[in-house]
Coordinates of C-alpha atoms in Angstrom, one line a residue:
M160 CA 1.6 13.5 46.5
M161 CA -1.4 14.4 44.4
P162 CA -2.2 18.1 44.3
N163 CA -4.9 19.2 46.7
K164 CA -8.0 19.9 44.6
N165 CA -9.2 22.6 47.1
N166 CA -5.8 24.3 46.9
R167 CA -5.8 24.0 43.1
G168 CA -9.3 25.6 43.0
S169 CA -8.3 28.4 45.3
V170 CA -5.2 29.2 43.2
F171 CA -7.3 29.2 40.0
Q172 CA -9.7 31.6 41.7
M173 CA -6.9 33.8 42.8
I174 CA -5.5 33.9 39.2
Q175 CA -9.0 34.8 37.9
T176 CA -9.3 37.5 40.6
L177 CA -5.9 39.0 39.8
E178 CA -6.7 39.0 36.1
F179 CA -10.0 40.6 36.7
C180 CA -8.4 43.3 38.9
S181 CA -5.7 43.9 36.3
T182 CA -8.4 44.9 33.8
E183 CA -9.4 47.8 36.1
D184 CA -8.0 51.2 35.1
D185 CA -5.7 52.0 38.0
G186 CA -1.9 52.0 38.5
A187 CA -1.8 48.6 40.1
S188 CA -3.3 46.7 37.2
P189 CA 0.0 45.9 35.4
F190 CA 1.4 44.5 38.7
L191 CA -1.8 42.5 39.3
G192 CA -1.5 41.0 35.7
M193 CA 2.2 40.1 36.3
A194 CA 1.2 38.5 39.7
A195 CA -1.6 36.5 38.0
K196 CA 0.9 35.3 35.3
A197 CA 3.5 34.5 38.0
L198 CA 0.9 32.6 40.1
A199 CA -0.2 30.6 37.0
Q200 CA 3.5 29.7 36.2
L201 CA 4.0 28.7 39.8
Q202 CA 0.9 26.5 39.7
C203 CA 2.1 24.9 36.4
H204 CA 5.6 24.3 37.9
N205 CA 4.0 22.8 41.1
D206 CA 1.9 20.4 38.9
M207 CA 5.0 19.3 37.0
V208 CA 7.0 18.8 40.2
T209 CA 4.1 16.9 41.8
A210 CA 3.8 14.6 38.7
A211 CA 7.6 14.0 38.8
A212 CA 7.5 13.2 42.5
V213 CA 4.7 10.7 41.9
A214 CA 6.7 9.1 39.1
W215 CA 9.8 8.9 41.3
K216 CA 7.7 7.4 44.1
D217 CA 6.4 4.7 41.8
K218 CA 9.9 4.0 40.6
Y219 CA 11.1 3.7 44.1
E220 CA 8.4 1.3 45.0
Q221 CA 9.2 -0.8 42.0
M222 CA 12.9 -0.8 42.9
E223 CA 12.1 -1.8 46.4
Q224 CA 9.9 -4.7 45.2
L225 CA 12.7 -5.8 42.8
Y226 CA 15.2 -5.5 45.7
N227 CA 13.1 -7.7 48.0
E228 CA 12.7 -10.3 45.2
L229 CA 16.5 -10.2 44.7
V230 CA 17.1 -10.7 48.4
E231 CA 14.7 -13.6 48.5
K232 CA 16.3 -15.2 45.4
T233 CA 19.7 -14.8 46.9
G234 CA 18.6 -16.5 50.0
D235 CA 17.1 -19.4 48.0
L236 CA 20.4 -19.7 46.0
A237 CA 22.5 -19.7 49.2
E238 CA 20.3 -22.5 50.6
E239 CA 20.6 -24.5 47.3
N240 CA 24.3 -23.9 47.3
D241 CA 24.6 -25.3 50.9
Q242 CA 22.6 -28.4 49.8
L243 CA 24.8 -28.9 46.8
L244 CA 28.0 -28.5 48.9
I245 CA 26.8 -31.2 51.3
K246 CA 25.9 -33.5 48.3
C247 CA 29.3 -32.8 46.7
E248 CA 31.1 -33.7 50.0
Q249 CA 29.1 -36.9 50.3
L250 CA 29.9 -37.8 46.7
E251 CA 33.6 -37.2 47.4
V252 CA 33.4 -39.5 50.5
D253 CA 31.6 -42.2 48.5
E254 CA 34.2 -41.9 45.7
S255 CA 37.0 -42.2 48.1
M256 CA 35.5 -45.3 49.7
Q257 CA 34.9 -46.8 46.3
N258 CA 38.5 -46.1 45.3
D259 CA 39.8 -47.7 48.5
M260 CA 37.6 -50.8 48.0
L261 CA 38.8 -51.0 44.3
A262 CA 42.4 -50.7 45.5
V263 CA 41.8 -53.6 47.9
K264 CA 40.1 -55.7 45.3
I265 CA 42.9 -55.0 42.8
G266 CA 45.5 -56.0 45.4
D267 CA 43.5 -59.2 46.1
L268 CA 43.3 -60.0 42.4
A269 CA 47.0 -59.3 41.9
E270 CA 47.8 -61.7 44.8
E271 CA 45.5 -64.3 43.3
N272 CA 47.0 -63.8 39.9
E273 CA 50.5 -64.3 41.3
K274 CA 49.4 -67.5 43.0
L275 CA 47.8 -68.8 39.8
E276 CA 50.9 -67.9 37.7
S277 CA 53.1 -69.7 40.3
E278 CA 50.9 -72.7 40.2
L279 CA 50.9 -72.6 36.4
M280 CA 54.7 -72.5 36.3
S281 CA 54.8 -75.3 38.8
Y282 CA 52.5 -77.4 36.6
R283 CA 54.5 -76.6 33.5
T284 CA 57.7 -77.5 35.2
S285 CA 56.2 -80.8 36.4
F286 CA 54.6 -81.5 33.0
E287 CA 57.9 -80.9 31.2
A288 CA 59.7 -83.1 33.6
S289 CA 57.1 -85.9 33.5
P290 CA 57.9 -89.1 31.5
M291 CA 54.4 -89.1 29.9
K292 CA 55.5 -86.3 27.7
D293 CA 58.1 -88.5 26.0
T294 CA 55.7 -91.4 25.4
A295 CA 52.9 -89.3 24.2
T296 CA 54.9 -87.8 21.4
I297 CA 56.1 -91.2 20.0

């Protein structure tokens, strides 16, 4: 929204014309001077409003760009989150399977340990009952 240069030039020409006419010695000259001053103030106000509108437009475009970047980043993070959830679920399944396998191995080892302890007790009993123990100590 840049001011129209032709419009700005014609306003400037009108101000000059009104100021020139106000220097004439008739009854309308004070009114023409006030009109020139009012027109100049309106042009100044118009320039300020136009500059503010351009600044707001630039800020809006910047905000729009930041919003689009945010939406894109949010999409990327959502996709990454989905991938991490899948990976986490797979790790939980793997951990569960490993725990099950360890429980089975521990059970097998406990059984084997019980068998070995039973065999050891059997050997101790038979060793203590054997006659060789008595002759070996003599």
